[in-house]
Amino acid sequence: MSSNKDVPTYDDENESKFMRKAKESPFVPIGMAGCAAVVAFGLWRLKSRGDTKMSVHLIHMRVGAQGFIVGAMTLGVIYSMYKQYLAPTEPGKDSK
């Protein structure tokens, strides 16, 4: 019949996929939370935008959200490069 060799095993089967991915790359949830915070702040500021046109307000909100995500991605790349190349590793352990 079939064997269980084809089924991937995880440390904790009750752990969600999001939590596993967050442990692998912690800056992704930070970028998502930052984007949501910028959008929420922009919506809150929408009522008091004054004479600013709606399109200008939305462009500023989009640029802020994209800037936060690009910053989080950059920090994530720097962090992963540090872990892979500069962090001291134990002898006998191979890095991925």
Tab-separated table of C-alpha atoms in Angstrom:
chain	number	residue	atom	x	y	z
A	1	MET	CA	0.000	0.000	0.000
A	2	SER	CA	1.279	3.497	0.753
A	3	SER	CA	3.821	4.511	3.319
A	4	ASN	CA	3.970	7.562	5.561
A	5	LYS	CA	7.292	8.631	4.045
A	6	ASP	CA	5.546	10.967	1.604
A	7	VAL	CA	3.698	12.895	4.330
A	8	PRO	CA	5.639	15.912	5.660
A	9	THR	CA	6.051	15.950	9.412
A	10	TYR	CA	6.066	19.064	11.564
A	11	ASP	CA	7.246	19.608	15.110
A	12	ASP	CA	3.769	20.487	16.312
A	13	GLU	CA	0.871	19.425	14.145
A	14	ASN	CA	-1.542	21.737	15.978
A	15	GLU	CA	0.525	24.778	15.096
A	16	SER	CA	-0.959	26.899	12.335
A	17	LYS	CA	0.769	27.450	9.022
A	18	PHE	CA	0.926	31.201	9.687
A	19	MET	CA	2.785	30.675	12.965
A	20	ARG	CA	5.290	28.319	11.310
A	21	LYS	CA	5.943	30.844	8.557
A	22	ALA	CA	6.214	33.667	11.100
A	23	LYS	CA	8.961	31.740	12.905
A	24	GLU	CA	10.816	31.160	9.631
A	25	SER	CA	10.639	34.810	8.528
A	26	PRO	CA	9.549	37.095	11.364
A	27	PHE	CA	9.484	40.304	9.328
A	28	VAL	CA	6.556	39.214	7.142
A	29	PRO	CA	3.963	39.548	9.935
A	30	ILE	CA	5.617	42.810	10.984
A	31	GLY	CA	5.198	44.151	7.436
A	32	MET	CA	1.582	42.991	7.325
A	33	ALA	CA	0.814	44.618	10.674
A	34	GLY	CA	2.539	47.830	9.615
A	35	CYS	CA	0.580	47.967	6.377
A	36	ALA	CA	-2.670	47.456	8.291
A	37	ALA	CA	-1.647	50.182	10.771
A	38	VAL	CA	-0.881	52.665	7.986
A	39	VAL	CA	-4.213	51.930	6.290
A	40	ALA	CA	-6.096	52.259	9.596
A	41	PHE	CA	-4.337	55.556	10.338
A	42	GLY	CA	-5.140	56.811	6.841
A	43	LEU	CA	-8.799	55.924	7.243
A	44	TRP	CA	-8.866	57.652	10.631
A	45	ARG	CA	-7.262	60.758	9.102
A	46	LEU	CA	-9.708	60.679	6.202
A	47	LYS	CA	-12.350	62.601	8.160
A	48	SER	CA	-9.962	65.458	8.964
A	49	ARG	CA	-8.096	65.806	5.680
A	50	GLY	CA	-9.245	69.383	5.173
A	51	ASP	CA	-8.927	70.733	1.632
A	52	THR	CA	-6.728	67.869	0.454
A	53	LYS	CA	-8.155	65.992	-2.507
A	54	MET	CA	-9.175	62.396	-1.964
A	55	SER	CA	-6.767	61.126	-4.635
A	56	VAL	CA	-3.796	62.858	-2.989
A	57	HIS	CA	-4.776	61.438	0.394
A	58	LEU	CA	-5.040	57.910	-1.039
A	59	ILE	CA	-1.688	58.237	-2.813
A	60	HIS	CA	-0.016	59.298	0.440
A	61	MET	CA	-1.617	56.371	2.239
A	62	ARG	CA	-0.451	53.936	-0.459
A	63	VAL	CA	3.104	55.287	-0.412
A	64	GLY	CA	3.227	54.998	3.381
A	65	ALA	CA	1.983	51.408	3.330
A	66	GLN	CA	4.377	50.416	0.555
A	67	GLY	CA	7.272	52.112	2.328
A	68	PHE	CA	6.579	50.170	5.491
A	69	ILE	CA	6.428	46.877	3.607
A	70	VAL	CA	9.626	47.575	1.657
A	71	GLY	CA	11.370	48.499	4.909
A	72	ALA	CA	10.206	45.300	6.588
A	73	MET	CA	11.330	43.237	3.587
A	74	THR	CA	14.739	44.922	3.611
A	75	LEU	CA	15.175	44.249	7.326
A	76	GLY	CA	14.101	40.647	6.751
A	77	VAL	CA	16.701	40.145	4.030
A	78	ILE	CA	19.405	41.702	6.199
A	79	TYR	CA	18.372	39.493	9.124
A	80	SER	CA	18.419	36.320	7.028
A	81	MET	CA	21.801	37.238	5.540
A	82	TYR	CA	23.132	37.823	9.040
A	83	LYS	CA	21.822	34.452	10.223
A	84	GLN	CA	23.229	32.661	7.200
A	85	TYR	CA	26.634	34.292	6.813
A	86	LEU	CA	27.686	36.247	9.895
A	87	ALA	CA	26.092	34.580	12.906
A	88	PRO	CA	28.364	32.140	14.674
A	89	THR	CA	27.322	28.577	14.006
A	90	GLU	CA	28.017	25.498	16.028
A	91	PRO	CA	30.611	23.200	14.497
A	92	GLY	CA	29.009	20.060	13.167
A	93	LYS	CA	25.733	21.775	12.245
A	94	ASP	CA	25.203	22.459	8.569
A	95	SER	CA	23.400	25.647	7.560
A	96	LYS	CA	20.654	25.517	4.952
